[in-house]
Coordinates of C-alpha atoms in Angstrom, one line a residue:
M15 CA -6.4 -168.3 -55.2
P16 CA -4.1 -169.2 -58.2
F17 CA -3.4 -165.5 -58.7
F18 CA -1.4 -165.3 -55.5
K19 CA 0.6 -168.4 -56.4
T20 CA 2.0 -166.8 -59.5
T21 CA 2.5 -163.2 -58.3
S22 CA 6.1 -162.4 -57.5
P23 CA 7.0 -162.1 -53.8
E24 CA 7.9 -158.5 -54.1
V25 CA 4.5 -157.6 -55.6
L26 CA 2.7 -159.7 -53.0
R27 CA 4.5 -157.9 -50.2
A28 CA 3.9 -154.5 -51.7
R29 CA 0.1 -155.2 -52.2
Y30 CA -0.1 -156.5 -48.7
N31 CA 1.5 -153.4 -47.3
S32 CA -0.8 -151.2 -49.4
L33 CA -3.8 -153.1 -48.2
L34 CA -2.7 -152.6 -44.6
E35 CA -3.5 -148.9 -45.1
D36 CA -6.7 -149.5 -47.2
V37 CA -8.3 -152.2 -45.0
P38 CA -9.2 -150.0 -42.0
V39 CA -10.7 -147.3 -44.3
A40 CA -12.7 -149.9 -46.1
L41 CA -13.9 -151.5 -42.9
F42 CA -14.9 -148.2 -41.3
T43 CA -16.7 -147.2 -44.5
A44 CA -18.6 -150.6 -44.6
I45 CA -19.6 -150.4 -41.0
S46 CA -20.9 -146.8 -41.5
A47 CA -22.8 -147.8 -44.6
I48 CA -24.4 -150.8 -42.9
S49 CA -25.4 -148.5 -40.0
I50 CA -27.1 -146.1 -42.4
Q51 CA -28.9 -149.0 -44.0
M52 CA -30.2 -150.1 -40.6
V53 CA -31.7 -146.6 -40.1
V54 CA -33.3 -146.6 -43.6
L55 CA -34.8 -150.1 -43.5
H56 CA -35.7 -150.7 -39.8
A57 CA -39.3 -149.4 -40.3
Q58 CA -39.9 -151.4 -43.6
V59 CA -38.7 -154.9 -42.9
H60 CA -38.6 -157.3 -40.0
W61 CA -36.0 -156.5 -37.3
S62 CA -34.2 -159.8 -37.8
L63 CA -33.3 -158.5 -41.3
S64 CA -33.0 -154.8 -40.7
I65 CA -31.3 -154.9 -37.3
A66 CA -30.0 -158.3 -36.3
T67 CA -28.3 -159.3 -39.5
P68 CA -26.5 -155.9 -40.0
L69 CA -25.4 -156.0 -36.4
I70 CA -23.7 -159.4 -37.0
R71 CA -22.0 -157.9 -40.0
I72 CA -20.9 -154.9 -38.0
L73 CA -19.6 -157.2 -35.3
V74 CA -17.6 -159.2 -37.9
G75 CA -16.2 -155.9 -39.3
C76 CA -15.2 -154.7 -35.8
C77 CA -13.4 -158.1 -35.2
L78 CA -11.6 -157.7 -38.5
L79 CA -10.6 -154.1 -37.5
F80 CA -9.3 -155.3 -34.2
Y81 CA -7.3 -158.1 -35.9
W82 CA -5.8 -155.6 -38.3
F83 CA -4.9 -153.2 -35.4
S84 CA -3.2 -156.0 -33.4
H85 CA -1.2 -157.3 -36.4
R86 CA -0.4 -154.0 -38.2
D87 CA 3.3 -153.9 -37.3
E88 CA 4.1 -157.5 -38.2
Q89 CA 6.4 -158.4 -41.0
P90 CA 5.1 -161.8 -42.0
S91 CA 6.8 -164.2 -44.4
I92 CA 5.7 -164.4 -48.0
E93 CA 3.8 -167.7 -47.3
N94 CA 1.9 -166.0 -44.5
I95 CA 1.1 -163.1 -46.7
R96 CA -0.2 -165.4 -49.4
K97 CA -2.5 -167.1 -46.8
R98 CA -3.7 -163.8 -45.4
L99 CA -4.5 -162.4 -48.9
E100 CA -6.3 -165.6 -49.8
I101 CA -8.4 -165.5 -46.6
A102 CA -9.1 -161.8 -47.2
S103 CA -10.2 -162.6 -50.8
I104 CA -12.5 -165.4 -49.6
V105 CA -14.0 -163.1 -46.9
F106 CA -14.5 -160.4 -49.6
I107 CA -16.2 -162.7 -52.0
V108 CA -18.5 -164.2 -49.3
A109 CA -19.4 -160.6 -48.2
G110 CA -20.2 -159.8 -51.8
F111 CA -22.4 -162.9 -52.2
F112 CA -24.2 -162.2 -49.0
T113 CA -24.8 -158.6 -49.9
F114 CA -26.1 -159.7 -53.4
W115 CA -28.5 -162.2 -51.9
R116 CA -29.7 -159.9 -49.1
S117 CA -30.4 -157.0 -51.5
V118 CA -32.3 -159.2 -53.9
Y119 CA -34.3 -160.7 -51.0
L120 CA -35.1 -157.3 -49.4
F121 CA -36.0 -155.5 -52.6
P122 CA -39.7 -156.7 -52.7
L123 CA -40.1 -155.9 -49.0
T124 CA -39.2 -152.2 -49.3
D125 CA -41.0 -149.1 -50.6
T126 CA -40.0 -146.9 -53.5
F127 CA -37.3 -145.1 -51.4
G128 CA -36.1 -148.4 -50.2
H129 CA -35.8 -149.6 -53.9
Y130 CA -33.7 -146.6 -54.8
F131 CA -31.6 -146.9 -51.7
L132 CA -30.7 -150.6 -52.4
I133 CA -29.8 -149.8 -56.0
F134 CA -27.7 -146.8 -54.9
F135 CA -26.2 -148.8 -52.0
N136 CA -25.2 -151.8 -54.2
A137 CA -23.8 -149.6 -57.0
L138 CA -21.6 -147.6 -54.6
Y139 CA -20.6 -150.8 -52.8
G140 CA -19.5 -152.3 -56.1
F141 CA -17.6 -149.2 -57.2
C142 CA -16.0 -148.0 -53.9
F143 CA -15.0 -151.3 -52.2
A144 CA -13.8 -153.0 -55.3
F145 CA -11.5 -150.0 -56.1
M146 CA -10.3 -149.6 -52.5
L147 CA -9.4 -153.3 -52.2
S148 CA -8.3 -153.7 -55.9
K149 CA -4.9 -155.1 -54.6
L150 CA -6.8 -158.3 -53.9
G151 CA -7.0 -158.8 -57.6
P152 CA -9.7 -161.3 -58.9
A153 CA -11.6 -161.1 -55.6
A154 CA -12.1 -157.4 -56.1
Y155 CA -13.4 -158.0 -59.6
A156 CA -15.7 -160.8 -58.4
F157 CA -17.1 -158.5 -55.6
N158 CA -17.7 -155.7 -58.1
L159 CA -19.5 -158.0 -60.5
M160 CA -21.8 -159.3 -57.8
M161 CA -22.6 -155.7 -56.5
I162 CA -23.2 -154.3 -60.0
S163 CA -25.3 -157.3 -60.9
S164 CA -27.3 -156.9 -57.8
A165 CA -28.0 -153.2 -58.6
I166 CA -29.0 -154.0 -62.2
A167 CA -31.2 -156.9 -61.0
C168 CA -33.0 -154.6 -58.5
I169 CA -33.6 -152.0 -61.4
Y170 CA -35.3 -154.6 -63.5
R171 CA -37.3 -156.1 -60.6
G172 CA -38.8 -152.6 -59.8
D173 CA -41.3 -150.7 -61.7
F174 CA -38.9 -147.9 -63.0
E175 CA -39.3 -145.7 -66.0
H176 CA -36.3 -145.7 -68.3
A177 CA -34.7 -148.7 -66.6
H178 CA -32.5 -149.2 -69.6
L179 CA -31.0 -145.7 -69.2
M180 CA -30.4 -146.3 -65.5
T181 CA -28.7 -149.6 -66.3
L182 CA -26.7 -147.9 -69.1
L183 CA -25.5 -145.2 -66.7
I184 CA -24.3 -147.8 -64.2
L185 CA -22.5 -149.7 -66.9
V186 CA -20.8 -146.6 -68.3
F187 CA -19.4 -145.9 -64.8
E188 CA -18.7 -149.6 -64.4
V189 CA -16.5 -149.7 -67.6
G190 CA -14.7 -146.6 -66.5
M191 CA -14.1 -147.9 -63.1
L192 CA -12.8 -151.3 -64.4
I193 CA -10.4 -149.7 -66.8
T194 CA -9.2 -147.4 -64.0
M195 CA -8.8 -150.4 -61.6
R196 CA -6.9 -152.4 -64.1
G197 CA -4.6 -149.5 -65.0
S198 CA -4.0 -148.6 -61.3
T199 CA -3.2 -152.2 -60.4
T200 CA -0.9 -152.7 -63.4
M201 CA 0.9 -149.4 -62.8
F202 CA 1.3 -150.4 -59.1
D203 CA 2.8 -153.8 -60.0
K204 CA 5.1 -152.2 -62.6
W205 CA 6.2 -149.6 -60.0
V206 CA 6.9 -152.3 -57.5
N207 CA 8.9 -154.4 -60.0
A208 CA 10.8 -151.3 -61.2
N209 CA 11.5 -150.3 -57.6
H210 CA 12.7 -153.9 -56.8
A211 CA 14.9 -154.0 -59.9
S212 CA 16.3 -150.6 -58.9
Q213 CA 17.0 -151.8 -55.4
A214 CA 18.5 -155.1 -56.7
L215 CA 20.7 -153.0 -59.1
S216 CA 21.7 -150.8 -56.2
K217 CA 22.6 -153.8 -54.1
D218 CA 24.5 -155.3 -56.9
N219 CA 26.4 -152.1 -57.5
Q220 CA 27.1 -152.0 -53.7
R221 CA 28.3 -155.6 -53.8
L222 CA 30.5 -154.9 -56.8
A223 CA 31.9 -151.8 -55.1
N224 CA 32.9 -153.9 -52.1
Q225 CA 33.5 -157.3 -53.5
D226 CA 36.2 -158.7 -55.8
V227 CA 34.4 -160.1 -58.9
L228 CA 36.8 -163.0 -59.4
T229 CA 37.3 -164.5 -56.0
H230 CA 34.2 -163.0 -54.3
L231 CA 36.3 -161.9 -51.4
P232 CA 35.9 -158.3 -50.1
N233 CA 38.0 -156.0 -52.2
R234 CA 40.6 -153.3 -51.6
R235 CA 38.0 -150.6 -50.9
Q236 CA 36.2 -152.7 -48.3
F237 CA 39.6 -153.6 -46.8
F238 CA 40.4 -150.0 -45.9
V239 CA 36.9 -149.4 -44.6
Q240 CA 37.0 -152.4 -42.4
V241 CA 40.6 -151.8 -41.2
D242 CA 39.5 -148.3 -40.1
Q243 CA 36.5 -149.6 -38.2
Q244 CA 38.3 -152.6 -36.6
L245 CA 41.3 -150.5 -35.6
M246 CA 38.9 -148.1 -33.8
L247 CA 37.3 -151.0 -32.0
A248 CA 40.7 -152.5 -31.1
K249 CA 41.8 -149.1 -29.6
Q250 CA 38.6 -149.1 -27.4
T251 CA 39.3 -152.6 -26.1
D252 CA 43.1 -152.2 -25.8
A253 CA 43.6 -155.2 -28.0
C254 CA 46.5 -155.6 -30.5
F255 CA 45.3 -155.3 -34.1
A256 CA 47.3 -156.8 -37.0
V257 CA 47.1 -156.1 -40.7
G258 CA 48.8 -158.5 -43.2
I259 CA 49.5 -158.4 -46.9
L260 CA 50.3 -161.6 -48.8
D261 CA 51.6 -162.0 -52.3
L262 CA 51.7 -165.2 -54.2
D263 CA 55.3 -166.3 -55.1
N264 CA 56.1 -167.4 -58.7
F265 CA 52.5 -166.7 -59.8
K266 CA 53.4 -164.7 -62.9
P267 CA 54.9 -167.7 -64.7
V268 CA 51.5 -169.4 -64.2
N269 CA 49.9 -166.7 -66.4
D270 CA 52.8 -166.5 -68.8
V271 CA 53.1 -170.3 -69.4
H272 CA 49.5 -171.5 -69.0
G273 CA 47.5 -168.4 -69.8
H274 CA 45.3 -166.0 -67.8
H275 CA 42.4 -168.4 -67.7
I276 CA 44.5 -170.9 -65.6
G277 CA 45.8 -168.0 -63.5
D278 CA 42.2 -166.9 -62.8
V279 CA 41.3 -170.4 -61.7
V280 CA 44.3 -170.5 -59.4
L281 CA 43.3 -167.2 -57.8
I282 CA 39.7 -168.3 -57.3
E283 CA 40.9 -171.5 -55.5
V284 CA 43.4 -169.4 -53.4
G285 CA 40.5 -167.1 -52.5
K286 CA 38.4 -170.1 -51.4
R287 CA 41.2 -171.6 -49.3
L288 CA 41.9 -168.3 -47.6
A289 CA 38.3 -167.9 -46.7
Q290 CA 38.4 -171.2 -44.8
V291 CA 41.5 -170.2 -42.7
R292 CA 40.1 -169.4 -39.2
P293 CA 37.0 -167.6 -40.5
N294 CA 36.0 -166.6 -37.0
Q295 CA 39.3 -164.8 -36.3
V296 CA 40.6 -163.6 -39.7
C297 CA 39.0 -161.6 -42.5
F298 CA 40.6 -161.9 -46.0
Y299 CA 40.5 -159.5 -48.9
R300 CA 41.8 -159.4 -52.5
L301 CA 43.6 -156.2 -53.2
G302 CA 44.3 -156.9 -56.8
G303 CA 46.4 -159.2 -59.0
D304 CA 47.9 -161.9 -56.9
E305 CA 47.9 -159.7 -53.8
F306 CA 45.6 -160.4 -50.8
A307 CA 45.2 -158.9 -47.4
F308 CA 43.9 -159.9 -44.0
H309 CA 43.4 -158.4 -40.5
L310 CA 42.8 -159.9 -37.1
L311 CA 43.0 -159.2 -33.3
T312 CA 46.2 -160.7 -32.0
D313 CA 48.5 -160.9 -29.0
A314 CA 51.5 -158.7 -28.4
D315 CA 54.0 -161.5 -28.8
H316 CA 52.7 -162.2 -32.3
G317 CA 51.9 -165.9 -31.5
L318 CA 48.5 -165.9 -33.1
L319 CA 49.6 -163.9 -36.2
K320 CA 52.5 -166.4 -36.8
Q321 CA 50.1 -169.3 -36.5
V322 CA 47.7 -167.7 -39.0
A323 CA 50.6 -167.2 -41.4
H324 CA 51.5 -170.8 -41.0
D325 CA 47.9 -171.9 -41.7
I326 CA 47.8 -169.6 -44.7
N327 CA 50.8 -171.2 -46.3
Q328 CA 49.7 -174.7 -45.4
A329 CA 46.4 -174.0 -47.2
I330 CA 47.9 -172.3 -50.2
S331 CA 50.8 -174.6 -50.8
Q332 CA 48.7 -177.6 -51.5
P333 CA 48.8 -178.4 -55.2
I334 CA 45.9 -176.9 -57.2
S335 CA 44.5 -179.1 -60.0
V336 CA 43.5 -177.2 -63.1
D337 CA 42.7 -178.9 -66.4
G338 CA 45.0 -181.8 -65.6
L339 CA 47.8 -179.5 -64.4
L340 CA 49.1 -179.5 -60.8
I341 CA 50.1 -176.0 -59.9
K342 CA 51.9 -175.1 -56.6
V343 CA 52.1 -171.6 -55.2
K344 CA 53.3 -170.2 -51.9
A345 CA 52.8 -166.8 -50.2
S346 CA 55.1 -164.2 -48.9
M347 CA 53.6 -162.1 -46.2
G348 CA 54.2 -158.8 -44.6
A349 CA 52.4 -157.7 -41.4
C350 CA 52.2 -154.8 -39.0
I351 CA 50.8 -154.9 -35.5
A352 CA 49.3 -151.9 -33.6
C353 CA 49.0 -152.1 -29.8
D354 CA 48.6 -148.4 -29.2
D355 CA 46.6 -145.4 -30.4
L356 CA 49.4 -143.8 -32.3
V357 CA 49.2 -145.7 -35.6
T358 CA 46.6 -145.1 -38.4
A359 CA 45.0 -147.6 -40.8
Q360 CA 47.0 -146.1 -43.7
Q361 CA 50.3 -146.5 -41.7
L362 CA 49.4 -150.1 -40.8
Y363 CA 49.0 -150.9 -44.5
E364 CA 52.1 -149.1 -45.6
H365 CA 54.2 -150.8 -42.9
A366 CA 52.8 -154.2 -43.8
D367 CA 53.5 -153.5 -47.5
F368 CA 57.1 -152.6 -46.7
A369 CA 57.5 -155.8 -44.7
L370 CA 56.2 -157.7 -47.7
Y371 CA 58.6 -155.8 -49.9
H372 CA 61.4 -156.8 -47.6
V373 CA 60.5 -160.5 -47.3
K374 CA 60.2 -160.8 -51.1
R375 CA 63.7 -159.4 -51.5
T376 CA 65.3 -161.5 -48.7
G377 CA 63.5 -164.8 -48.6
R378 CA 60.2 -165.6 -50.2
G379 CA 57.5 -167.9 -48.6
N380 CA 57.9 -166.4 -45.2
L381 CA 56.2 -163.9 -42.8
E382 CA 58.0 -160.6 -42.0
I383 CA 56.6 -158.5 -39.2
Y384 CA 57.3 -154.8 -39.3
S385 CA 59.8 -153.9 -36.6
D386 CA 62.2 -151.1 -35.6
T387 CA 64.8 -152.5 -37.9
L388 CA 62.4 -152.4 -40.8
E389 CA 61.5 -148.9 -39.8
Q390 CA 65.1 -147.8 -40.1
A391 CA 65.4 -149.6 -43.5
R392 CA 62.2 -147.8 -44.7
M393 CA 63.5 -144.4 -43.6
Q394 CA 66.8 -145.2 -45.3
L395 CA 64.9 -146.0 -48.5
N396 CA 63.0 -142.8 -48.2
H397 CA 66.3 -140.9 -47.9
I398 CA 67.6 -142.8 -51.0
D399 CA 64.4 -142.0 -52.9
Q400 CA 64.7 -138.3 -52.1
A401 CA 68.4 -138.2 -52.9
L402 CA 68.0 -140.1 -56.2
R403 CA 65.2 -137.7 -57.3
T404 CA 67.6 -134.8 -57.1
A405 CA 70.8 -136.6 -58.0
D406 CA 73.2 -135.6 -60.8
I407 CA 73.5 -139.2 -62.1
E408 CA 76.2 -138.3 -64.6
A409 CA 78.4 -137.1 -61.8
E410 CA 77.4 -139.4 -58.9
L411 CA 76.9 -142.8 -60.6
Y412 CA 79.8 -144.8 -62.0
P413 CA 80.8 -148.4 -62.6
V414 CA 83.4 -150.5 -60.8
F415 CA 84.8 -153.7 -62.2
Q416 CA 85.5 -157.2 -60.8
P417 CA 87.6 -159.7 -62.7
I418 CA 86.4 -163.1 -63.8
I419 CA 89.4 -165.5 -63.8
D420 CA 90.1 -168.4 -66.2
L421 CA 91.5 -171.1 -63.8
K422 CA 93.1 -173.0 -66.7
T423 CA 95.2 -170.1 -67.9
G424 CA 95.2 -167.8 -64.9
E425 CA 94.2 -164.9 -67.1
V426 CA 91.4 -162.4 -66.8
S427 CA 88.6 -163.7 -68.9
A428 CA 86.2 -160.7 -68.3
F429 CA 85.3 -157.9 -66.0
E430 CA 81.9 -157.6 -64.5
S431 CA 80.6 -154.0 -64.4
L432 CA 79.0 -153.2 -61.1
A433 CA 77.0 -150.0 -60.4
R434 CA 78.1 -147.6 -57.6
W435 CA 76.5 -144.4 -56.3
Q436 CA 78.4 -141.8 -54.2
S437 CA 75.7 -139.3 -53.1
P438 CA 76.9 -136.0 -51.8
T439 CA 74.0 -136.0 -49.2
I440 CA 73.8 -139.6 -48.0
G441 CA 77.2 -141.0 -49.0
A442 CA 77.9 -144.4 -50.7
V443 CA 74.7 -146.4 -51.5
S444 CA 74.6 -150.1 -52.3
P445 CA 73.2 -151.0 -55.7
A446 CA 70.9 -153.5 -53.9
M447 CA 69.3 -150.5 -52.3
F448 CA 69.2 -147.9 -55.0
I449 CA 68.4 -150.0 -58.1
P450 CA 64.9 -151.0 -56.9
V451 CA 64.3 -147.3 -56.0
A452 CA 65.5 -146.3 -59.5
E453 CA 63.1 -148.8 -61.0
S454 CA 60.2 -147.5 -59.0
L455 CA 61.0 -143.9 -60.0
G456 CA 61.4 -144.8 -63.7
M457 CA 65.0 -143.7 -63.7
I458 CA 66.6 -147.1 -64.3
A459 CA 66.7 -146.9 -68.1
D460 CA 68.8 -143.7 -68.0
I461 CA 71.1 -145.2 -65.3
T462 CA 71.6 -148.4 -67.4
K463 CA 72.5 -146.5 -70.5
L464 CA 74.8 -144.2 -68.6
L465 CA 76.7 -147.1 -66.9
F466 CA 76.9 -149.1 -70.1
R467 CA 78.4 -146.1 -71.9
S468 CA 80.9 -145.6 -69.1
S469 CA 81.8 -149.3 -69.1
M470 CA 82.3 -149.4 -72.9
A471 CA 84.6 -146.4 -72.6
E472 CA 86.8 -148.3 -70.2
M473 CA 86.5 -151.5 -72.1
A474 CA 88.1 -149.8 -75.1
H475 CA 91.4 -149.8 -73.2
W476 CA 91.3 -153.6 -72.4
P477 CA 93.0 -156.3 -74.4
A478 CA 90.7 -157.8 -77.1
T479 CA 90.5 -161.1 -75.3
I480 CA 88.8 -159.6 -72.2
R481 CA 85.0 -159.4 -72.2
L482 CA 82.6 -157.0 -70.4
S483 CA 79.9 -158.6 -68.3
F484 CA 77.1 -156.1 -67.8
N485 CA 74.0 -156.5 -65.5
L486 CA 70.6 -155.7 -66.7
S487 CA 67.8 -154.9 -64.2
A488 CA 64.4 -156.6 -64.3
Y489 CA 63.0 -153.4 -65.9
D490 CA 65.7 -153.4 -68.6
V491 CA 65.1 -157.0 -69.6
I492 CA 61.5 -156.4 -70.5
N493 CA 62.0 -152.9 -72.0
Q494 CA 62.6 -153.2 -75.7
G495 CA 63.5 -149.5 -75.9
V496 CA 66.4 -150.0 -73.6
I497 CA 67.5 -153.2 -75.4
H498 CA 67.6 -151.4 -78.7
A499 CA 69.5 -148.5 -77.2
L500 CA 72.1 -150.9 -75.8
I501 CA 72.5 -152.7 -79.1
E502 CA 72.9 -149.5 -81.0
M503 CA 75.6 -148.3 -78.5
M504 CA 77.3 -151.6 -78.7
L505 CA 77.4 -151.8 -82.5
S506 CA 78.6 -148.2 -82.8
S507 CA 81.4 -148.7 -80.3
Q508 CA 83.8 -150.4 -82.8
L509 CA 84.1 -153.2 -80.2
A510 CA 83.4 -156.8 -81.2
P511 CA 79.8 -157.7 -80.1
D512 CA 80.9 -161.1 -78.9
R513 CA 82.9 -159.4 -76.2
F514 CA 79.7 -158.3 -74.5
V515 CA 77.9 -160.5 -72.0
F516 CA 74.6 -159.3 -70.6
E517 CA 73.7 -160.8 -67.3
I518 CA 70.0 -161.3 -66.3
T519 CA 68.4 -162.8 -63.2
E520 CA 65.5 -165.2 -63.0
T521 CA 63.6 -162.6 -61.0
A522 CA 63.7 -160.4 -64.1
L523 CA 62.3 -163.2 -66.1
L524 CA 59.3 -163.5 -63.8
Q525 CA 58.2 -160.0 -64.8
D526 CA 57.3 -160.9 -68.4
F527 CA 58.8 -164.1 -69.7
E528 CA 57.8 -163.8 -73.3
T529 CA 59.1 -160.2 -73.7
A530 CA 62.3 -161.2 -71.8
R531 CA 62.9 -164.1 -74.2
E532 CA 62.3 -161.9 -77.2
N533 CA 64.7 -159.2 -76.0
I534 CA 67.4 -161.9 -75.1
S535 CA 67.0 -163.1 -78.7
L536 CA 67.6 -159.5 -80.0
L537 CA 70.8 -159.3 -78.0
R538 CA 72.1 -162.6 -79.3
R539 CA 71.2 -161.8 -82.9
A540 CA 73.3 -158.6 -82.5
G541 CA 76.3 -160.8 -81.6
A542 CA 76.3 -160.4 -77.8
K543 CA 76.3 -163.2 -75.2
V544 CA 73.7 -163.7 -72.5
A545 CA 74.3 -165.1 -69.0
L546 CA 71.8 -166.2 -66.4
D547 CA 72.9 -164.8 -63.0
D548 CA 72.4 -166.3 -59.6
F549 CA 71.5 -169.6 -61.1
G550 CA 69.9 -172.1 -58.7
T551 CA 68.1 -169.6 -56.5
G552 CA 65.1 -169.1 -58.7
Y553 CA 61.9 -171.1 -59.1
S554 CA 62.1 -172.7 -62.5
S555 CA 65.8 -172.6 -63.4
L556 CA 65.9 -175.7 -65.5
S557 CA 62.9 -174.6 -67.6
H558 CA 64.6 -171.3 -68.2
V559 CA 67.8 -172.9 -69.3
Q560 CA 65.8 -175.1 -71.7
S561 CA 63.6 -172.4 -73.2
L562 CA 66.0 -169.4 -73.3
P563 CA 68.9 -168.8 -75.7
L564 CA 71.6 -168.6 -73.1
D565 CA 75.4 -168.7 -73.4
K566 CA 76.5 -168.8 -69.7
L567 CA 75.3 -169.7 -66.2
K568 CA 76.6 -168.1 -63.1
I569 CA 76.5 -170.2 -60.0
D570 CA 75.1 -168.2 -57.1
R571 CA 77.6 -167.4 -54.3
S572 CA 75.3 -169.1 -51.7
F573 CA 76.5 -172.5 -53.1
V574 CA 80.2 -171.5 -53.0
K575 CA 80.5 -170.0 -49.6
D576 CA 80.4 -173.4 -47.8
I577 CA 81.5 -175.7 -50.6
E578 CA 84.4 -177.2 -48.6
T579 CA 82.1 -178.6 -45.9
N580 CA 78.6 -178.8 -47.4
T581 CA 78.0 -181.9 -49.4
T582 CA 74.7 -180.5 -50.7
S583 CA 76.4 -177.4 -52.1
Q584 CA 79.1 -179.7 -53.7
T585 CA 76.4 -181.8 -55.3
I586 CA 74.5 -178.8 -56.7
V587 CA 77.7 -177.1 -58.1
R588 CA 78.8 -180.4 -59.7
S589 CA 75.3 -180.8 -61.2
I590 CA 75.4 -177.3 -62.7
L591 CA 78.8 -177.8 -64.1
T592 CA 77.7 -181.1 -65.7
L593 CA 74.6 -179.3 -67.1
C594 CA 76.7 -176.6 -68.7
Q595 CA 79.1 -179.1 -70.2
G596 CA 76.1 -181.0 -71.7
M597 CA 74.6 -177.9 -73.1
H598 CA 77.9 -176.4 -74.3
M599 CA 77.6 -173.3 -72.1
E600 CA 80.2 -171.5 -70.0
C601 CA 79.8 -171.6 -66.3
V602 CA 81.1 -169.0 -63.8
A603 CA 81.2 -169.6 -60.0
E604 CA 80.6 -166.4 -58.0
G605 CA 81.7 -165.6 -54.5
A606 CA 85.0 -167.4 -54.2
E607 CA 86.8 -165.8 -51.2
T608 CA 89.3 -168.4 -50.1
E609 CA 92.1 -170.5 -51.6
S610 CA 90.3 -173.7 -50.5
Q611 CA 87.1 -172.7 -52.3
V612 CA 89.0 -172.0 -55.5
A613 CA 90.8 -175.4 -55.1
F614 CA 87.4 -177.2 -54.7
L615 CA 86.0 -175.5 -57.8
R616 CA 89.1 -176.3 -59.8
A617 CA 89.0 -179.9 -58.8
M618 CA 85.3 -180.1 -59.9
G619 CA 86.2 -178.8 -63.3
C620 CA 85.0 -175.2 -63.0
Q621 CA 87.0 -173.0 -65.4
L622 CA 85.7 -169.5 -64.7
V623 CA 85.7 -168.1 -61.1
Q624 CA 84.9 -164.7 -59.6
G625 CA 85.3 -163.5 -56.1
Y626 CA 87.3 -161.5 -53.5
Y627 CA 90.0 -164.1 -53.5
F628 CA 91.2 -162.7 -56.8
A629 CA 90.0 -159.1 -56.4
K630 CA 87.3 -156.9 -55.0
P631 CA 85.4 -154.6 -57.4
M632 CA 87.9 -151.9 -58.5
P633 CA 87.5 -148.4 -60.0
K634 CA 88.5 -148.0 -63.6
E635 CA 91.9 -146.4 -62.6
R636 CA 92.9 -149.7 -61.0
I637 CA 92.3 -152.0 -64.0
Q638 CA 95.4 -151.4 -66.0
P639 CA 97.7 -151.8 -62.9
Y640 CA 95.8 -155.0 -62.0
L641 CA 96.2 -156.4 -65.5
A642 CA 99.9 -155.5 -65.5
E643 CA 100.3 -157.2 -62.2
A644 CA 98.4 -160.3 -63.4
N645 CA 100.6 -160.5 -66.5
N646 CA 103.8 -160.3 -64.4
H647 CA 102.5 -163.0 -62.2
L648 CA 101.9 -165.3 -65.2
T649 CA 105.3 -164.5 -66.7
M650 CA 107.0 -165.4 -63.4
Q651 CA 105.1 -168.7 -63.3
A652 CA 106.0 -169.4 -66.9

């Protein structure tokens, strides 16, 4: 039947399921009607036609009923449904043809009552069974046509008064029944299609609610659902359960330099690669942005977790080819392991997140597992957070100053302003600890302006040849409001703008490169200088030097601490000095603590040096005595 080849699978299955309920009723009705026909006709026609033939039909009906009963709970495939519906249609049409032939054949052999009975029998057969089995489509209409034709043929073969009126009456009911059949079938199909579309939409919404649209990995919502469930199972089996969070290193420059389209392609590829890392042991999720998560059952000594972390970085660190570009990324990972019943899913996530925060601050591209040491650091940060929220920053925060020495003249070239916080509740707090907390609390702008104002007030007492080197946080560099405020304070201070040097780090540039470059240009147009701090430790130092309007580079202390013995550090420092000379920039070496380090730097041609060898950071009260002492020293040398 071509009809069943074109009908959608959903409609076919729905029709099949509906017929499963209608077929037994139709078979029981047919068997009953045939039995009544046997009673009516047994005295008028030969037993072979009135008894034997109907019994065969009843037997066939009983077999069909038994077949239906034994297969009623099956869930056949669409192809099997098509075959069964086609067979049912053929059986239906054959039954109609046989009934048509039998009625026409028996009509002359019966009396007047038999005539009326056959007409009535065929008309009801045509109406009732066609309607009951209308889900068979064309077969139902064919059966109806044969039965109604048989009834009308019997009317005109008999000697009936008003045969036309009898035919007209049957046709009126026939038209009404056909319209109703058509409408019922159409509405049924529409309802099935609408229900299927609704279910598909519901499934799609469910998928979207639990799956990341870009990478097709499960999303943040599904992550927490699964962690809850898997943690509960792990507790029941006494297994160790690990949650990990990974963040792509130096991914933001990919978006800033190449655009978000390239960034999206990179994320999609990263998602594919993660999905292939031990799929039977590890489940991966995208939490948002360039942050992903995973969980697994592991051992107490972290062996499997460390191996998984290694596999992740092996997979991710392979170059990604996008539109002719080769892009490389790595991942920093934080993880937390639970081997007891005391930890919750939320705590696992928070501890893993803190481990990630710690590894990104101390050494990217590695795995950090939450430990007692990190727990103490987290508690310390919590104390800092609480203390900073209630701090009187005007009274508790202040700058200290460390000199930058010109080796050629021996004079102080500048003082770097460094933030300090003396809390009445938790004591002295390192800026490395409280600056990130201040950024997260949205307090850094006020702190920056306060420290800059205090530093300028002290700067006013210095000789005009000494500069102020002032550090800007990552938030400050990309906050135009802060930059404008600093420029306004600088210009209204009556101090020469070229005496101000603003230090930025490459980490700050990664936040928003274009905005950072624009703000750096604002500072330089106002007359100030800009230095790139911790040079050599970032991810794209040379590109930053090339594309940013910089005046100075500061060599990171990690290259100075072993410069006497480490030939690699010597080569790097020498290269940076050569770079600065070629680009007509000043260069400052940080972290000089011994006479031999200073001697090495002087021999290499480094003019500006900063470190404990000359002086530790000092309060403002110590600056004038220090300058006086330095001047006396120079006078004695002269």
